[in-house]
């Protein structure tokens, strides 16, 4: 309960009215813009642990400290219509895997013996996690373009 000498809490942004400002001019309090509806990007289904946790790179830490697997499942991923490249968390993960392939001797690591390389494992996880999506082929092709060296 609020005491009589305490000010009332501010109204939510959506309920605030214009109020008198400095010098008597009316000041309009910020109101968030109306959201224009856009199609919601499809979220990837949670992959089965045996598929998605298998590639070693997906268990490594992303820059935010989460495992890459957790990071990629947090947001939708799609293909940029302008560039044809994968964008979103899977693109970040794949780019990091490509950098890891080029900056380390990953072939000597026991967790990669008999497996895909880091980038190949990420693409395999993307494919498994995207199973059932109508744009699966486009996602995998866009991911493949991220693996290619720049021209």
Tab-separated table of N, CA and C in Angstrom:
chain	number	residue	atom	x	y	z
A	1	UNK	N	0.842	-1.187	0.000
A	1	UNK	CA	0.000	0.000	0.000
A	1	UNK	C	0.881	1.242	0.000
A	2	UNK	N	0.463	2.242	-0.728
A	2	UNK	CA	1.219	3.474	-0.871
A	2	UNK	C	0.804	4.440	0.226
A	3	UNK	N	1.807	5.075	0.836
A	3	UNK	CA	1.541	6.080	1.873
A	3	UNK	C	1.099	7.377	1.214
A	4	UNK	N	0.369	8.184	1.960
A	4	UNK	CA	-0.183	9.438	1.437
A	4	UNK	C	0.897	10.398	0.973
A	5	UNK	N	2.090	10.374	1.589
A	5	UNK	CA	3.136	11.324	1.213
A	5	UNK	C	3.993	10.822	0.046
A	6	UNK	N	3.738	9.622	-0.450
A	6	UNK	CA	4.507	9.097	-1.582
A	6	UNK	C	3.800	9.456	-2.881
A	7	UNK	N	4.584	9.812	-3.909
A	7	UNK	CA	3.955	10.127	-5.194
A	7	UNK	C	3.410	8.848	-5.838
A	8	UNK	N	2.390	9.020	-6.647
A	8	UNK	CA	1.813	7.879	-7.367
A	8	UNK	C	2.819	7.396	-8.402
A	9	UNK	N	2.857	6.110	-8.675
A	9	UNK	CA	3.770	5.617	-9.707
A	9	UNK	C	3.355	6.168	-11.065
A	10	UNK	N	4.311	6.322	-11.978
A	10	UNK	CA	3.967	6.868	-13.291
A	10	UNK	C	3.046	5.908	-14.041
A	11	UNK	N	2.204	6.485	-14.890
A	11	UNK	CA	1.321	5.668	-15.727
A	11	UNK	C	2.164	4.970	-16.783
A	12	UNK	N	1.711	3.837	-17.279
A	12	UNK	CA	2.436	3.187	-18.377
A	12	UNK	C	2.532	4.133	-19.564
A	13	UNK	N	3.552	3.933	-20.389
A	13	UNK	CA	3.782	4.824	-21.534
A	13	UNK	C	2.533	4.979	-22.380
A	14	UNK	N	1.821	3.897	-22.582
A	14	UNK	CA	0.656	3.953	-23.467
A	14	UNK	C	-0.481	4.789	-22.899
A	15	UNK	N	-0.483	5.090	-21.598
A	15	UNK	CA	-1.574	5.832	-20.980
A	15	UNK	C	-1.192	7.269	-20.634
A	16	UNK	N	0.025	7.668	-20.924
A	16	UNK	CA	0.446	9.024	-20.566
A	16	UNK	C	-0.132	10.032	-21.541
A	17	UNK	N	-0.444	11.181	-21.015
A	17	UNK	CA	-1.034	12.265	-21.790
A	17	UNK	C	-0.014	13.384	-21.948
A	18	UNK	N	-0.220	14.258	-22.956
A	18	UNK	CA	0.664	15.419	-23.064
A	18	UNK	C	0.585	16.230	-21.778
A	19	UNK	N	1.678	16.847	-21.409
A	19	UNK	CA	1.689	17.658	-20.195
A	19	UNK	C	2.422	18.959	-20.466
A	20	UNK	N	2.194	19.919	-19.603
A	20	UNK	CA	2.839	21.222	-19.770
A	20	UNK	C	4.329	21.067	-19.548
A	21	UNK	N	5.096	21.686	-20.421
A	21	UNK	CA	6.547	21.579	-20.305
A	21	UNK	C	7.136	22.898	-19.869
A	22	UNK	N	8.414	23.048	-20.109
A	22	UNK	CA	9.102	24.284	-19.743
A	22	UNK	C	8.579	25.423	-20.605
A	23	UNK	N	8.340	26.554	-19.999
A	23	UNK	CA	7.886	27.734	-20.725
A	23	UNK	C	6.436	27.654	-21.163
A	24	UNK	N	5.665	26.739	-20.617
A	24	UNK	CA	4.251	26.646	-20.943
A	24	UNK	C	3.949	25.870	-22.209
A	25	UNK	N	4.980	25.470	-22.979
A	25	UNK	CA	4.725	24.708	-24.203
A	25	UNK	C	4.339	23.279	-23.844
A	26	UNK	N	3.437	22.736	-24.597
A	26	UNK	CA	3.032	21.346	-24.349
A	26	UNK	C	4.163	20.415	-24.766
A	27	UNK	N	4.393	19.423	-23.967
A	27	UNK	CA	5.417	18.425	-24.264
A	27	UNK	C	4.712	17.087	-24.377
A	28	UNK	N	4.925	16.398	-25.450
A	28	UNK	CA	4.305	15.087	-25.618
A	28	UNK	C	5.286	14.040	-25.118
A	29	UNK	N	4.814	13.202	-24.252
A	29	UNK	CA	5.637	12.127	-23.707
A	29	UNK	C	5.792	11.062	-24.780
A	30	UNK	N	6.961	10.479	-24.853
A	30	UNK	CA	7.250	9.454	-25.852
A	30	UNK	C	6.210	8.343	-25.827
A	31	UNK	N	5.718	8.003	-26.993
A	31	UNK	CA	4.835	6.847	-27.148
A	31	UNK	C	5.493	5.949	-28.185
A	32	UNK	N	5.653	4.673	-27.880
A	32	UNK	CA	6.274	3.789	-28.859
A	32	UNK	C	5.459	3.776	-30.148
A	33	UNK	N	6.123	3.694	-31.294
A	33	UNK	CA	5.390	3.678	-32.556
A	33	UNK	C	4.542	2.413	-32.655
A	34	UNK	N	3.490	2.539	-33.442
A	34	UNK	CA	2.642	1.368	-33.655
A	34	UNK	C	3.433	0.359	-34.478
A	35	UNK	N	3.365	-0.870	-34.087
A	35	UNK	CA	4.118	-1.911	-34.777
A	35	UNK	C	3.356	-2.317	-36.023
A	36	UNK	N	4.055	-2.289	-37.137
A	36	UNK	CA	3.468	-2.750	-38.381
A	36	UNK	C	3.631	-4.257	-38.399
A	37	UNK	N	2.561	-4.948	-38.637
A	37	UNK	CA	2.666	-6.411	-38.588
A	37	UNK	C	3.477	-6.908	-39.771
A	38	UNK	N	4.351	-7.823	-39.468
A	38	UNK	CA	5.189	-8.469	-40.472
A	38	UNK	C	5.110	-9.955	-40.208
A	39	UNK	N	5.336	-10.756	-41.225
A	39	UNK	CA	5.275	-12.191	-40.973
A	39	UNK	C	6.325	-12.592	-39.951
A	40	UNK	N	5.930	-13.391	-39.007
A	40	UNK	CA	6.832	-13.883	-37.957
A	40	UNK	C	7.777	-14.906	-38.578
A	41	UNK	N	9.115	-14.704	-38.483
A	41	UNK	CA	10.030	-15.714	-39.006
A	41	UNK	C	9.813	-17.029	-38.261
A	42	UNK	N	9.965	-18.120	-38.995
A	42	UNK	CA	9.779	-19.422	-38.365
A	42	UNK	C	10.905	-19.698	-37.397
A	43	UNK	N	10.549	-20.185	-36.236
A	43	UNK	CA	11.555	-20.605	-35.272
A	43	UNK	C	11.920	-22.045	-35.581
A	44	UNK	N	13.181	-22.354	-35.379
A	44	UNK	CA	13.625	-23.717	-35.611
A	44	UNK	C	13.120	-24.616	-34.502
A	45	UNK	N	12.727	-25.802	-34.872
A	45	UNK	CA	12.317	-26.780	-33.870
A	45	UNK	C	13.537	-27.190	-33.060
A	46	UNK	N	13.330	-27.520	-31.824
A	46	UNK	CA	14.437	-27.998	-30.998
A	46	UNK	C	14.882	-29.348	-31.535
A	47	UNK	N	16.149	-29.484	-31.901
A	47	UNK	CA	16.629	-30.754	-32.433
A	47	UNK	C	16.777	-31.784	-31.324
A	48	UNK	N	16.803	-33.034	-31.736
A	48	UNK	CA	17.020	-34.067	-30.722
A	48	UNK	C	18.460	-33.973	-30.254
A	49	UNK	N	18.719	-34.208	-28.969
A	49	UNK	CA	20.078	-34.082	-28.437
A	49	UNK	C	21.087	-34.936	-29.182
A	50	UNK	N	20.699	-36.110	-29.657
A	50	UNK	CA	21.663	-36.975	-30.335
A	50	UNK	C	22.157	-36.358	-31.628
A	51	UNK	N	21.334	-35.531	-32.264
A	51	UNK	CA	21.744	-34.895	-33.518
A	51	UNK	C	22.493	-33.597	-33.237
A	52	UNK	N	21.877	-32.691	-32.512
A	52	UNK	CA	22.423	-31.350	-32.360
A	52	UNK	C	23.594	-31.269	-31.401
A	53	UNK	N	23.640	-32.123	-30.412
A	53	UNK	CA	24.744	-32.064	-29.463
A	53	UNK	C	25.956	-32.830	-29.959
A	54	UNK	N	25.788	-33.588	-31.020
A	54	UNK	CA	26.869	-34.427	-31.515
A	54	UNK	C	28.055	-33.638	-32.050
A	55	UNK	N	27.858	-32.637	-32.929
A	55	UNK	CA	29.019	-31.918	-33.447
A	55	UNK	C	29.754	-31.176	-32.326
A	56	UNK	N	31.047	-31.416	-32.197
A	56	UNK	CA	31.810	-30.800	-31.101
A	56	UNK	C	31.740	-29.279	-31.074
A	57	UNK	N	31.726	-28.644	-32.230
A	57	UNK	CA	31.726	-27.185	-32.230
A	57	UNK	C	30.475	-26.628	-31.553
A	58	UNK	N	29.358	-27.326	-31.652
A	58	UNK	CA	28.105	-26.845	-31.064
A	58	UNK	C	28.147	-26.831	-29.538
A	59	UNK	N	29.116	-27.539	-28.949
A	59	UNK	CA	29.264	-27.552	-27.488
A	59	UNK	C	30.234	-26.475	-27.013
A	60	UNK	N	30.963	-25.857	-27.946
A	60	UNK	CA	31.910	-24.798	-27.573
A	60	UNK	C	31.147	-23.530	-27.189
A	61	UNK	N	31.816	-22.652	-26.475
A	61	UNK	CA	31.180	-21.412	-26.011
A	61	UNK	C	31.136	-20.363	-27.115
A	62	UNK	N	29.970	-19.768	-27.273
A	62	UNK	CA	29.793	-18.619	-28.159
A	62	UNK	C	30.364	-17.395	-27.434
A	63	UNK	N	30.520	-16.255	-28.112
A	63	UNK	CA	31.064	-15.067	-27.448
A	63	UNK	C	30.295	-14.632	-26.198
A	64	UNK	N	29.008	-14.957	-26.115
A	64	UNK	CA	28.226	-14.565	-24.939
A	64	UNK	C	28.343	-15.564	-23.792
A	65	UNK	N	29.126	-16.622	-23.977
A	65	UNK	CA	29.339	-17.612	-22.927
A	65	UNK	C	28.416	-18.812	-23.003
A	66	UNK	N	27.343	-18.718	-23.767
A	66	UNK	CA	26.440	-19.859	-23.941
A	66	UNK	C	27.085	-20.852	-24.896
A	67	UNK	N	26.682	-22.109	-24.813
A	67	UNK	CA	27.107	-23.075	-25.831
A	67	UNK	C	26.478	-22.640	-27.152
A	68	UNK	N	27.192	-22.875	-28.250
A	68	UNK	CA	26.653	-22.478	-29.547
A	68	UNK	C	25.265	-23.075	-29.769
A	69	UNK	N	25.040	-24.303	-29.341
A	69	UNK	CA	23.728	-24.925	-29.525
A	69	UNK	C	22.636	-24.089	-28.870
A	70	UNK	N	22.854	-23.636	-27.656
A	70	UNK	CA	21.861	-22.796	-26.973
A	70	UNK	C	21.693	-21.465	-27.700
A	71	UNK	N	22.792	-20.892	-28.140
A	71	UNK	CA	22.762	-19.598	-28.812
A	71	UNK	C	21.939	-19.657	-30.096
A	72	UNK	N	22.163	-20.685	-30.926
A	72	UNK	CA	21.470	-20.737	-32.214
A	72	UNK	C	19.980	-20.999	-32.065
A	73	UNK	N	19.584	-21.632	-30.984
A	73	UNK	CA	18.171	-21.946	-30.802
A	73	UNK	C	17.390	-20.773	-30.212
A	74	UNK	N	18.071	-19.692	-29.850
A	74	UNK	CA	17.417	-18.561	-29.184
A	74	UNK	C	16.653	-17.642	-30.139
A	75	UNK	N	16.990	-17.638	-31.415
A	75	UNK	CA	16.378	-16.699	-32.357
A	75	UNK	C	16.180	-17.364	-33.706
A	76	UNK	N	15.263	-16.823	-34.499
A	76	UNK	CA	15.042	-17.399	-35.827
A	76	UNK	C	16.205	-17.105	-36.767
A	77	UNK	N	16.349	-17.953	-37.742
A	77	UNK	CA	17.366	-17.785	-38.767
A	77	UNK	C	16.673	-17.880	-40.118
A	78	UNK	N	17.143	-17.088	-41.050
A	78	UNK	CA	16.548	-17.101	-42.370
A	78	UNK	C	17.589	-16.658	-43.387
A	79	UNK	N	17.197	-16.655	-44.659
A	79	UNK	CA	18.085	-16.269	-45.751
A	79	UNK	C	17.779	-14.827	-46.122
A	80	UNK	N	18.823	-14.021	-46.240
A	80	UNK	CA	18.675	-12.633	-46.671
A	80	UNK	C	18.368	-12.652	-48.168
A	81	UNK	N	17.195	-12.163	-48.554
A	81	UNK	CA	16.779	-12.188	-49.954
A	81	UNK	C	17.703	-11.359	-50.842
A	82	UNK	N	18.308	-10.328	-50.290
A	82	UNK	CA	19.187	-9.452	-51.079
A	82	UNK	C	20.520	-10.111	-51.383
A	83	UNK	N	21.107	-10.771	-50.376
A	83	UNK	CA	22.448	-11.335	-50.547
A	83	UNK	C	22.453	-12.839	-50.784
A	84	UNK	N	21.371	-13.515	-50.418
A	84	UNK	CA	21.336	-14.970	-50.537
A	84	UNK	C	22.123	-15.676	-49.450
A	85	UNK	N	22.538	-14.924	-48.424
A	85	UNK	CA	23.327	-15.508	-47.341
A	85	UNK	C	22.446	-15.786	-46.132
A	86	UNK	N	22.849	-16.771	-45.379
A	86	UNK	CA	22.194	-17.091	-44.123
A	86	UNK	C	22.441	-15.945	-43.153
A	87	UNK	N	21.412	-15.533	-42.411
A	87	UNK	CA	21.589	-14.506	-41.390
A	87	UNK	C	20.934	-14.978	-40.101
A	88	UNK	N	21.387	-14.404	-39.005
A	88	UNK	CA	20.870	-14.810	-37.706
A	88	UNK	C	21.913	-15.606	-36.936
A	89	UNK	N	21.516	-16.222	-35.842
A	89	UNK	CA	22.476	-16.900	-34.976
A	89	UNK	C	23.187	-18.082	-35.630
A	90	UNK	N	22.502	-18.798	-36.515
A	90	UNK	CA	23.190	-19.903	-37.193
A	90	UNK	C	24.305	-19.361	-38.086
A	91	UNK	N	24.095	-18.215	-38.704
A	91	UNK	CA	25.138	-17.606	-39.533
A	91	UNK	C	26.335	-17.208	-38.678
A	92	UNK	N	26.081	-16.649	-37.492
A	92	UNK	CA	27.177	-16.297	-36.584
A	92	UNK	C	27.949	-17.543	-36.170
A	93	UNK	N	27.217	-18.591	-35.850
A	93	UNK	CA	27.846	-19.844	-35.431
A	93	UNK	C	28.690	-20.428	-36.562
A	94	UNK	N	28.130	-20.459	-37.757
A	94	UNK	CA	28.859	-21.012	-38.897
A	94	UNK	C	30.098	-20.179	-39.212
A	95	UNK	N	29.985	-18.869	-39.145
A	95	UNK	CA	31.153	-18.006	-39.384
A	95	UNK	C	32.244	-18.268	-38.352
A	96	UNK	N	31.850	-18.447	-37.098
A	96	UNK	CA	32.828	-18.758	-36.046
A	96	UNK	C	33.465	-20.121	-36.290
A	97	UNK	N	32.684	-21.080	-36.769
A	97	UNK	CA	33.228	-22.414	-37.057
A	97	UNK	C	34.232	-22.355	-38.202
A	98	UNK	N	33.932	-21.567	-39.225
A	98	UNK	CA	34.868	-21.408	-40.346
A	98	UNK	C	36.164	-20.768	-39.847
A	99	UNK	N	36.060	-19.735	-39.023
A	99	UNK	CA	37.261	-19.103	-38.451
A	99	UNK	C	38.046	-20.109	-37.618
A	100	UNK	N	37.346	-20.916	-36.838
A	100	UNK	CA	37.997	-21.938	-36.014
A	100	UNK	C	38.741	-22.939	-36.898
A	101	UNK	N	38.127	-23.338	-38.006
A	101	UNK	CA	38.787	-24.271	-38.932
A	101	UNK	C	40.079	-23.685	-39.480
A	102	UNK	N	40.060	-22.389	-39.778
A	102	UNK	CA	41.226	-21.755	-40.399
A	102	UNK	C	42.278	-21.295	-39.401
A	103	UNK	N	41.936	-21.259	-38.119
A	103	UNK	CA	42.884	-20.739	-37.132
A	103	UNK	C	43.368	-21.783	-36.129
A	104	UNK	N	42.949	-23.018	-36.293
A	104	UNK	CA	43.375	-24.051	-35.340
A	104	UNK	C	43.696	-25.346	-36.078
A	105	UNK	N	44.349	-26.231	-35.390
A	105	UNK	CA	44.658	-27.546	-35.948
A	105	UNK	C	43.590	-28.530	-35.461
A	106	UNK	N	42.340	-28.269	-35.825
A	106	UNK	CA	41.204	-29.028	-35.321
A	106	UNK	C	41.268	-30.503	-35.696
A	107	UNK	N	41.946	-30.833	-36.799
A	107	UNK	CA	42.039	-32.250	-37.212
A	107	UNK	C	42.777	-33.097	-36.182
A	108	UNK	N	43.586	-32.449	-35.355
A	108	UNK	CA	44.336	-33.174	-34.326
A	108	UNK	C	43.547	-33.341	-33.029
A	109	UNK	N	42.400	-32.707	-32.921
A	109	UNK	CA	41.595	-32.800	-31.706
A	109	UNK	C	40.810	-34.108	-31.703
A	110	UNK	N	40.860	-34.859	-30.607
A	110	UNK	CA	40.201	-36.168	-30.575
A	110	UNK	C	38.691	-36.101	-30.825
A	111	UNK	N	38.041	-35.021	-30.442
A	111	UNK	CA	36.590	-34.944	-30.639
A	111	UNK	C	36.179	-34.849	-32.107
A	112	UNK	N	37.142	-34.541	-33.000
A	112	UNK	CA	36.827	-34.443	-34.421
A	112	UNK	C	37.236	-35.676	-35.216
A	113	UNK	N	37.860	-36.648	-34.599
A	113	UNK	CA	38.288	-37.854	-35.319
A	113	UNK	C	37.054	-38.575	-35.859
A	114	UNK	N	37.042	-38.802	-37.159
A	114	UNK	CA	35.940	-39.509	-37.797
A	114	UNK	C	34.658	-38.702	-37.917
A	115	UNK	N	34.747	-37.405	-37.781
A	115	UNK	CA	33.556	-36.544	-37.841
A	115	UNK	C	33.739	-35.452	-38.885
A	116	UNK	N	32.631	-34.733	-39.108
A	116	UNK	CA	32.700	-33.519	-39.926
A	116	UNK	C	33.665	-32.547	-39.262
A	117	UNK	N	34.197	-31.614	-40.056
A	117	UNK	CA	34.947	-30.515	-39.469
A	117	UNK	C	33.981	-29.596	-38.737
A	118	UNK	N	34.490	-28.558	-38.085
A	118	UNK	CA	33.618	-27.654	-37.337
A	118	UNK	C	32.473	-27.070	-38.179
A	119	UNK	N	32.784	-26.527	-39.348
A	119	UNK	CA	31.730	-25.921	-40.172
A	119	UNK	C	30.762	-26.976	-40.696
A	120	UNK	N	31.271	-28.110	-41.103
A	120	UNK	CA	30.399	-29.186	-41.577
A	120	UNK	C	29.458	-29.669	-40.487
A	121	UNK	N	29.946	-29.706	-39.257
A	121	UNK	CA	29.098	-30.097	-38.133
A	121	UNK	C	27.991	-29.089	-37.870
A	122	UNK	N	28.317	-27.807	-38.031
A	122	UNK	CA	27.304	-26.764	-37.837
A	122	UNK	C	26.229	-26.883	-38.917
A	123	UNK	N	26.648	-27.086	-40.168
A	123	UNK	CA	25.676	-27.223	-41.258
A	123	UNK	C	24.803	-28.459	-41.035
A	124	UNK	N	25.408	-29.560	-40.595
A	124	UNK	CA	24.628	-30.769	-40.304
A	124	UNK	C	23.621	-30.509	-39.185
A	125	UNK	N	24.014	-29.761	-38.169
A	125	UNK	CA	23.094	-29.417	-37.077
A	125	UNK	C	21.978	-28.502	-37.563
A	126	UNK	N	22.327	-27.528	-38.397
A	126	UNK	CA	21.316	-26.636	-38.970
A	126	UNK	C	20.296	-27.445	-39.758
A	127	UNK	N	20.783	-28.361	-40.559
A	127	UNK	CA	19.891	-29.186	-41.369
A	127	UNK	C	18.975	-30.033	-40.483
A	128	UNK	N	19.535	-30.643	-39.449
A	128	UNK	CA	18.728	-31.464	-38.539
A	128	UNK	C	17.717	-30.612	-37.777
A	129	UNK	N	18.146	-29.438	-37.322
A	129	UNK	CA	17.257	-28.565	-36.551
A	129	UNK	C	16.167	-27.951	-37.416
A	130	UNK	N	16.408	-27.870	-38.712
A	130	UNK	CA	15.461	-27.237	-39.628
A	130	UNK	C	14.568	-28.243	-40.336
A	131	UNK	N	14.709	-29.509	-40.018
A	131	UNK	CA	13.911	-30.551	-40.674
A	131	UNK	C	12.436	-30.183	-40.606
A	132	UNK	N	11.778	-30.289	-41.738
A	132	UNK	CA	10.353	-29.975	-41.795
A	132	UNK	C	10.051	-28.556	-42.231
A	133	UNK	N	11.052	-27.692	-42.248
A	133	UNK	CA	10.818	-26.319	-42.711
A	133	UNK	C	10.716	-26.318	-44.228
A	134	UNK	N	9.778	-25.561	-44.796
A	134	UNK	CA	9.663	-25.525	-46.249
A	134	UNK	C	10.879	-24.899	-46.932
A	135	UNK	N	11.632	-24.084	-46.209
A	135	UNK	CA	12.804	-23.418	-46.787
A	135	UNK	C	14.114	-24.109	-46.411
A	136	UNK	N	14.050	-25.372	-46.026
A	136	UNK	CA	15.250	-26.101	-45.596
A	136	UNK	C	16.348	-26.057	-46.651
A	137	UNK	N	15.999	-26.353	-47.891
A	137	UNK	CA	17.013	-26.365	-48.955
A	137	UNK	C	17.672	-24.992	-49.100
A	138	UNK	N	16.878	-23.936	-49.038
A	138	UNK	CA	17.423	-22.576	-49.143
A	138	UNK	C	18.369	-22.270	-47.984
A	139	UNK	N	17.996	-22.691	-46.768
A	139	UNK	CA	18.850	-22.464	-45.595
A	139	UNK	C	20.195	-23.158	-45.755
A	140	UNK	N	20.162	-24.415	-46.179
A	140	UNK	CA	21.407	-25.184	-46.313
A	140	UNK	C	22.276	-24.603	-47.428
A	141	UNK	N	21.656	-24.204	-48.539
A	141	UNK	CA	22.430	-23.586	-49.624
A	141	UNK	C	23.037	-22.257	-49.172
A	142	UNK	N	22.275	-21.467	-48.446
A	142	UNK	CA	22.784	-20.184	-47.940
A	142	UNK	C	23.918	-20.414	-46.950
A	143	UNK	N	23.803	-21.448	-46.136
A	143	UNK	CA	24.878	-21.792	-45.199
A	143	UNK	C	26.127	-22.194	-45.972
A	144	UNK	N	25.955	-22.949	-47.037
A	144	UNK	CA	27.095	-23.351	-47.866
A	144	UNK	C	27.822	-22.153	-48.452
A	145	UNK	N	27.072	-21.121	-48.816
A	145	UNK	CA	27.712	-19.911	-49.357
A	145	UNK	C	28.551	-19.203	-48.298
A	146	UNK	N	28.167	-19.326	-47.026
A	146	UNK	CA	28.979	-18.718	-45.962
A	146	UNK	C	30.295	-19.458	-45.772
A	147	UNK	N	30.327	-20.729	-46.152
A	147	UNK	CA	31.562	-21.506	-46.015
A	147	UNK	C	32.560	-21.191	-47.119
A	148	UNK	N	32.074	-20.668	-48.240
A	148	UNK	CA	32.947	-20.393	-49.378
A	148	UNK	C	33.859	-19.210	-49.076
A	149	UNK	N	35.105	-19.269	-49.568
A	149	UNK	CA	35.995	-18.112	-49.378
A	149	UNK	C	35.489	-16.927	-50.195
A	150	UNK	N	35.721	-15.709	-49.717
A	150	UNK	CA	35.282	-14.523	-50.470
A	150	UNK	C	35.981	-14.451	-51.814
A	151	UNK	N	35.270	-13.930	-52.798
A	151	UNK	CA	35.851	-13.827	-54.157
A	151	UNK	C	36.450	-12.484	-54.392
